[in-house]
Tab-separated table of C-alpha atoms and ligand atoms in Angstrom:
chain	number	residue	atom	x	y	z
Q	721	UNK	CA	-3.187	-15.278	-4.221
Q	722	UNK	CA	-7.364	-16.899	-3.022
Q	723	UNK	CA	-4.847	-17.617	0.902
Q	724	UNK	CA	-6.043	-13.054	0.620
Q	725	UNK	CA	-9.482	-13.396	-0.904
Q	726	UNK	CA	-8.263	-11.236	-4.003
Q	727	UNK	CA	-7.799	-13.542	-6.908
Q	728	UNK	CA	-10.745	-12.081	-8.336
Q	729	UNK	CA	-10.344	-9.356	-7.939
Q	730	UNK	CA	-7.739	-6.623	-9.732
Q	731	UNK	CA	-8.780	-2.907	-9.556
Q	732	UNK	CA	-9.358	-1.055	-5.984
Q	733	UNK	CA	-9.097	1.972	-4.798
Q	734	UNK	CA	-8.678	3.874	-1.545
Q	735	UNK	CA	-11.379	4.583	-0.090
Q	736	UNK	CA	-11.278	8.100	1.803
Q	737	UNK	CA	-14.514	9.264	4.871
Q	738	UNK	CA	-14.997	11.512	2.064
Q	739	UNK	CA	-16.239	8.993	-0.500
Q	740	UNK	CA	-18.475	7.060	1.453
Q	741	UNK	CA	-21.831	8.234	0.682
Q	742	UNK	CA	-21.027	8.491	-2.502
Q	743	UNK	CA	-18.999	5.127	-3.023
Q	744	UNK	CA	-22.035	3.155	-0.868
Q	745	UNK	CA	-25.597	5.828	-3.050
Q	746	UNK	CA	-23.813	4.548	-6.323
Q	747	UNK	CA	-23.015	0.509	-7.644
Q	748	UNK	CA	-19.322	0.973	-8.543
Q	749	UNK	CA	-19.039	-1.909	-11.903
Q	750	UNK	CA	-15.151	-0.604	-12.265
Q	751	UNK	CA	-14.529	-1.887	-8.714
Q	752	UNK	CA	-12.942	-4.296	-7.265
Q	753	UNK	CA	-11.873	-3.552	-3.711
Q	754	UNK	CA	-11.482	-1.107	-1.883
Q	755	UNK	CA	-8.243	-0.795	0.819
Q	756	UNK	CA	-9.215	1.519	4.357
Q	757	UNK	CA	-6.361	3.265	6.429
Q	758	UNK	CA	-8.302	1.448	9.881
Q	759	UNK	CA	-6.680	4.921	12.384
Q	760	UNK	CA	-9.680	5.998	10.709
Q	761	UNK	CA	-12.422	4.144	10.507
Q	762	UNK	CA	-11.393	2.183	14.382
Q	763	UNK	CA	-12.888	4.882	16.883
Q	764	UNK	CA	-15.963	6.336	14.979
Q	765	UNK	CA	-18.815	4.214	15.818
Q	766	UNK	CA	-22.879	4.160	15.231
Q	767	UNK	CA	-23.409	6.387	11.338
Q	768	UNK	CA	-20.016	5.804	10.105
Q	769	UNK	CA	-19.439	2.715	11.826
Q	770	UNK	CA	-22.463	0.844	9.787
Q	771	UNK	CA	-21.981	2.480	6.501
Q	772	UNK	CA	-19.228	0.854	6.623
Q	773	UNK	CA	-20.386	-2.698	7.671
Q	774	UNK	CA	-22.735	-2.573	5.267
Q	775	UNK	CA	-19.233	-1.921	2.413
Q	776	UNK	CA	-17.086	-4.382	4.012
Q	777	UNK	CA	-20.324	-6.416	3.483
Q	778	UNK	CA	-20.551	-5.848	-0.273
Q	779	UNK	CA	-17.132	-5.229	-1.808
Q	780	UNK	CA	-13.094	-6.926	-0.962
Q	781	UNK	CA	-11.307	-4.784	1.679
Q	782	UNK	CA	-7.651	-4.232	2.657
Q	783	UNK	CA	-6.266	-2.685	5.372
Q	784	UNK	CA	-3.637	-0.312	5.370
Q	785	UNK	CA	-2.453	1.360	8.324
Q	786	UNK	CA	-0.198	4.751	9.098
Q	787	UNK	CA	0.707	4.303	12.140
Q	788	UNK	CA	2.263	1.405	13.066
Q	789	UNK	CA	5.357	2.473	13.099
Q	790	UNK	CA	7.993	-0.323	11.983
Q	791	UNK	CA	10.747	1.214	12.153
Q	792	UNK	CA	10.993	3.785	15.721
Q	793	UNK	CA	12.763	3.278	18.297
Q	794	UNK	CA	9.430	2.726	20.159
Q	795	UNK	CA	8.024	-0.719	21.651
Q	796	UNK	CA	4.962	-1.227	19.156
Q	797	UNK	CA	2.501	-0.658	20.175
Q	798	UNK	CA	0.760	-3.830	20.312
Q	799	UNK	CA	-2.896	-3.375	21.690
Q	800	UNK	CA	-3.335	-1.688	18.541
Q	801	UNK	CA	-2.280	-4.682	17.179
Q	802	UNK	CA	-5.098	-7.027	18.883
Q	803	UNK	CA	-7.763	-3.536	17.868
Q	804	UNK	CA	-5.841	-4.420	14.010
Q	805	UNK	CA	-6.954	-8.062	14.409
Q	806	UNK	CA	-10.247	-7.192	15.767
Q	807	UNK	CA	-11.619	-5.039	13.360
Q	808	UNK	CA	-10.688	-7.050	10.304
Q	809	UNK	CA	-12.346	-10.673	11.941
Q	810	UNK	CA	-15.153	-7.812	12.996
Q	811	UNK	CA	-15.153	-7.209	9.116
Q	812	UNK	CA	-13.706	-10.399	7.565
Q	813	UNK	CA	-10.644	-8.184	5.710
Q	814	UNK	CA	-7.773	-10.914	5.222
Q	815	UNK	CA	-5.037	-8.359	4.171
Q	816	UNK	CA	-3.390	-5.746	7.010
Q	817	UNK	CA	-0.338	-4.223	4.690
Q	818	UNK	CA	2.384	-0.801	6.401
Q	819	UNK	CA	5.222	1.417	5.609
Q	820	UNK	CA	8.293	0.643	5.345
Q	821	UNK	CA	8.893	2.998	7.629
Q	822	UNK	CA	8.367	5.002	11.031
Q	823	UNK	CA	6.245	7.451	12.244
Q	824	UNK	CA	7.319	7.911	15.716
Q	825	UNK	CA	9.837	8.655	17.955
Q	826	UNK	CA	8.880	9.401	21.349
Q	827	UNK	CA	5.601	10.782	20.464
Q	828	UNK	CA	4.324	11.162	16.938
Q	829	UNK	CA	5.906	12.632	13.762
Q	830	UNK	CA	3.133	13.288	11.876
Q	831	UNK	CA	5.514	11.808	8.730
Q	832	UNK	CA	6.498	8.637	7.292
Q	833	UNK	CA	11.025	9.006	8.089
Q	834	UNK	CA	12.701	6.840	6.434
Q	835	UNK	CA	14.444	3.348	8.174
Q	836	UNK	CA	18.436	4.341	7.953
Q	837	UNK	CA	19.096	0.755	5.145
Q	838	UNK	CA	21.676	-0.871	6.963
Q	839	UNK	CA	22.104	-4.985	8.410
Q	840	UNK	CA	21.643	-3.992	11.782
Q	841	UNK	CA	18.552	-2.474	10.927
Q	842	UNK	CA	16.356	-4.705	8.765
Q	843	UNK	CA	16.918	-7.774	11.581
Q	844	UNK	CA	15.456	-5.051	13.539
Q	845	UNK	CA	12.252	-4.835	11.632
Q	846	UNK	CA	12.201	-7.333	10.632
Q	847	UNK	CA	11.534	-8.866	14.845
Q	848	UNK	CA	9.409	-6.221	14.624
Q	849	UNK	CA	6.749	-7.427	11.776
Q	850	UNK	CA	7.750	-11.161	13.085
Q	851	UNK	CA	6.165	-9.811	16.426
Q	852	UNK	CA	3.068	-8.028	14.680
Q	853	UNK	CA	2.124	-11.794	12.437
Q	854	UNK	CA	2.131	-13.605	15.667
Q	855	UNK	CA	-0.031	-11.625	17.294
Q	856	UNK	CA	-1.682	-11.332	13.809
Q	857	UNK	CA	-1.998	-15.181	12.812
Q	858	UNK	CA	-1.280	-13.685	9.471
Q	859	UNK	CA	1.877	-12.346	7.130
Q	860	UNK	CA	2.354	-8.771	7.080
Q	861	UNK	CA	2.620	-6.683	4.348
Q	862	UNK	CA	5.052	-3.974	4.112
Q	863	UNK	CA	5.192	-1.182	1.490
Q	864	UNK	CA	7.702	0.120	-0.746
Q	865	UNK	CA	8.035	3.301	1.352
Q	866	UNK	CA	9.335	6.617	-0.561
Q	867	UNK	CA	12.596	8.758	1.903
Q	868	UNK	CA	14.181	11.874	0.548
Q	869	UNK	CA	16.965	11.015	2.534
Q	870	UNK	CA	18.598	7.685	3.358
Q	871	UNK	CA	20.895	8.669	6.738
Q	872	UNK	CA	23.290	5.339	7.701
Q	873	UNK	CA	23.120	3.888	4.251
Q	874	UNK	CA	25.018	1.130	4.175
Q	875	UNK	CA	22.836	-1.164	1.860
Q	876	UNK	CA	21.034	-0.631	-1.297
Q	877	UNK	CA	17.296	0.431	-0.293
Q	878	UNK	CA	16.883	-2.560	-3.103
Q	879	UNK	CA	19.408	-4.386	-0.400
Q	880	UNK	CA	17.675	-3.522	2.621
Q	881	UNK	CA	13.847	-4.070	1.298
Q	882	UNK	CA	14.765	-7.671	0.327
Q	883	UNK	CA	16.860	-8.067	3.318
Q	884	UNK	CA	13.638	-6.964	5.395
Q	885	UNK	CA	11.039	-9.346	3.144
Q	886	UNK	CA	13.139	-12.424	3.787
Q	887	UNK	CA	14.047	-12.328	7.192
Q	888	UNK	CA	10.666	-10.532	8.021
Q	889	UNK	CA	9.036	-14.291	5.965
Q	890	UNK	CA	6.065	-11.366	5.209
Q	891	UNK	CA	4.506	-9.629	2.118
Q	892	UNK	CA	5.051	-6.925	0.095
Q	893	UNK	CA	3.252	-4.106	-1.404
Q	894	UNK	CA	3.935	-3.183	-4.030
Q	895	UNK	CA	4.803	0.897	-4.602
Q	896	UNK	CA	4.948	1.240	-8.642
Q	897	UNK	CA	4.879	5.606	-8.388
Q	898	UNK	CA	7.193	5.254	-4.629
Q	899	UNK	CA	9.623	2.909	-7.247
Q	900	UNK	CA	9.936	6.130	-10.398
Q	901	UNK	CA	9.814	8.728	-6.974
Q	902	UNK	CA	12.906	7.352	-5.591
Q	903	UNK	CA	15.197	6.395	-9.293
Q	904	UNK	CA	14.200	10.123	-9.922
Q	905	UNK	CA	14.888	11.738	-6.586
Q	906	UNK	CA	18.471	9.147	-5.653
Q	907	UNK	CA	19.311	8.589	-9.421
Q	908	UNK	CA	18.833	4.689	-10.430
Q	909	UNK	CA	17.621	2.313	-12.460
Q	910	UNK	CA	13.369	2.105	-11.988
Q	911	UNK	CA	13.264	-0.775	-13.589
Q	912	UNK	CA	16.014	-2.790	-12.305
Q	913	UNK	CA	14.912	-2.361	-9.024
Q	914	UNK	CA	12.024	-3.664	-10.146
Q	915	UNK	CA	12.951	-6.369	-11.585
Q	916	UNK	CA	14.838	-7.423	-8.377
Q	917	UNK	CA	12.098	-7.168	-5.674
Q	918	UNK	CA	10.499	-11.425	-5.415
Q	919	UNK	CA	8.054	-12.318	-7.395
Q	920	UNK	CA	6.495	-14.319	-5.153
Q	921	UNK	CA	5.854	-11.984	-1.990
Q	922	UNK	CA	3.936	-9.421	-3.492
Q	923	UNK	CA	0.497	-9.691	-2.159
Q	924	UNK	CA	-0.740	-6.860	-4.605
Q	925	UNK	CA	0.144	-3.281	-5.646
Q	926	UNK	CA	-0.318	0.764	-5.695
Q	927	UNK	CA	-0.040	3.249	-8.106
Q	928	UNK	CA	-0.544	6.935	-7.612
Q	929	UNK	CA	0.311	10.306	-9.356
Q	930	UNK	CA	3.522	12.705	-7.577
Q	931	UNK	CA	4.477	16.431	-8.397
Q	932	UNK	CA	7.043	17.158	-10.507
Q	933	UNK	CA	9.683	19.709	-8.609
Q	934	UNK	CA	12.006	19.487	-10.349
Q	935	UNK	CA	13.095	16.897	-13.536
Q	936	UNK	CA	15.016	15.451	-10.162
Q	937	UNK	CA	12.779	16.351	-7.899
Q	938	UNK	CA	9.692	13.749	-7.508
Q	939	UNK	CA	7.271	13.977	-4.136
Q	940	UNK	CA	4.626	11.740	-3.515
Q	941	UNK	CA	1.552	12.948	-3.107
Q	942	UNK	CA	-1.156	11.149	-4.504
Q	943	UNK	CA	-2.753	14.682	-5.464
Q	944	UNK	CA	-2.434	14.067	-8.560
Q	945	UNK	CA	-3.381	11.789	-11.894
Q	946	UNK	CA	-0.861	8.848	-12.124
Q	947	UNK	CA	1.651	9.695	-14.649
Q	948	UNK	CA	2.896	8.680	-18.262
Q	949	UNK	CA	6.550	6.784	-16.534
Q	950	UNK	CA	4.360	5.057	-14.087
Q	951	UNK	CA	2.253	3.324	-16.589
Q	952	UNK	CA	4.718	2.638	-17.986
Q	953	UNK	CA	6.191	0.762	-14.990
Q	954	UNK	CA	2.945	-0.617	-14.368
Q	955	UNK	CA	2.840	-2.301	-16.594
Q	956	UNK	CA	6.662	-3.277	-16.257
Q	957	UNK	CA	6.163	-5.124	-13.566
Q	958	UNK	CA	3.199	-7.765	-14.802
Q	959	UNK	CA	4.990	-8.360	-17.296
Q	960	UNK	CA	8.486	-9.388	-15.073
Q	961	UNK	CA	5.832	-9.737	-12.534
Q	962	UNK	CA	2.794	-11.319	-13.296
Q	963	UNK	CA	-0.736	-10.012	-12.406
Q	964	UNK	CA	-1.369	-8.444	-9.106
Q	965	UNK	CA	-3.541	-6.932	-7.489
Q	966	UNK	CA	-3.654	-2.894	-8.036
Q	967	UNK	CA	-4.563	-0.263	-6.423
Q	968	UNK	CA	-5.401	3.721	-7.063
Q	969	UNK	CA	-4.417	6.247	-3.990
Q	970	UNK	CA	-5.758	9.200	-4.233
Q	971	UNK	CA	-5.152	11.290	-0.964
Q	972	UNK	CA	-5.744	15.176	-2.284
Q	973	UNK	CA	-7.207	17.451	-4.648
Q	974	UNK	CA	-10.234	14.151	-5.481
Q	975	UNK	CA	-11.995	14.426	-8.998
Q	976	UNK	CA	-14.954	13.205	-9.523
Q	977	UNK	CA	-15.792	8.875	-9.427
Q	978	UNK	CA	-16.634	9.336	-12.673
Q	979	UNK	CA	-12.247	10.413	-13.160
Q	980	UNK	CA	-11.190	8.369	-11.274
Q	981	UNK	CA	-12.793	4.743	-12.755
Q	982	UNK	CA	-11.165	6.004	-15.881
Q	983	UNK	CA	-7.462	5.467	-14.025
Q	984	UNK	CA	-8.886	2.624	-12.935
Q	985	UNK	CA	-9.668	0.803	-16.232
Q	986	UNK	CA	-6.559	2.098	-17.022
Q	987	UNK	CA	-4.647	-0.335	-14.758
Q	988	UNK	CA	-6.971	-3.114	-15.827
Q	989	UNK	CA	-6.379	-2.544	-20.015
Q	990	UNK	CA	-2.510	-2.948	-18.659
Q	991	UNK	CA	-3.393	-5.710	-15.938
Q	992	UNK	CA	-2.470	-9.662	-18.418
Q	993	UNK	CA	-4.882	-11.290	-19.402
Q	994	UNK	CA	-3.990	-14.646	-20.490
Q	995	UNK	CA	-4.421	-16.981	-17.543
Q	996	UNK	CA	-0.892	-17.687	-17.780
Q	997	UNK	CA	0.743	-14.224	-16.032
Q	998	UNK	CA	-1.420	-15.102	-12.870
Q	999	UNK	CA	0.155	-15.252	-10.250
Q	1000	UNK	CA	-0.138	-18.195	-8.346
J	435	FE2	FE1	1.655	3.876	-1.748
């Protein structure tokens, strides 16, 4: 993992702009790294950029994009990728991740929509990931997403995900909550899915809370504490794949930092301490 500069960074937190002051004002000993959506910071100068710079000088950061729209029928916004490259360089951020989904088609759709699980779509998306990687001159990290419908499905989600990773030769952001949510909503074995992912491609992980609408319908909200079955699955992920840096996502109903720290401690407790479990 040393190529990503996260060799000693095991537990992270998604940073929203409203958290900025509290994180700057107090040391955060339980947090090894933060993740930000570059779209939320790129347009701002002045005080925000200054404060952001203070943080990036103090902590390791990852950029987790929202708008690249890897699966879109629209052309990729290559100027935007170049802006990201400059932003990463300015703040010495080593990792850039995006969703294996799309959010635009002749205009923004303001949601992360599922790419059809087909061979053709896997090749299409992988080509676009390679274009991004060629500009960035580094691997892109793509995240397995939650989805509520699978239009035109020919492959399983696992077959599709692995095909994209292989064809694009990119890295994986393993979102454990998304696996759990999808396994309930689409009736598959979460553990088998987890074990079917390629260990060597995992750059880091996400864990988050969801909303239980019904026994057979979970909504990936990032608005609640992490649920027990997701903690179990995260523990299984470490057992099977070894230690990988893991980030807590919380976008709504955000509790105070003390409460968030408890969940971060929970992540750390599950992480293997045996150095033999560290991924090469
Ligand atoms: Fe995620």
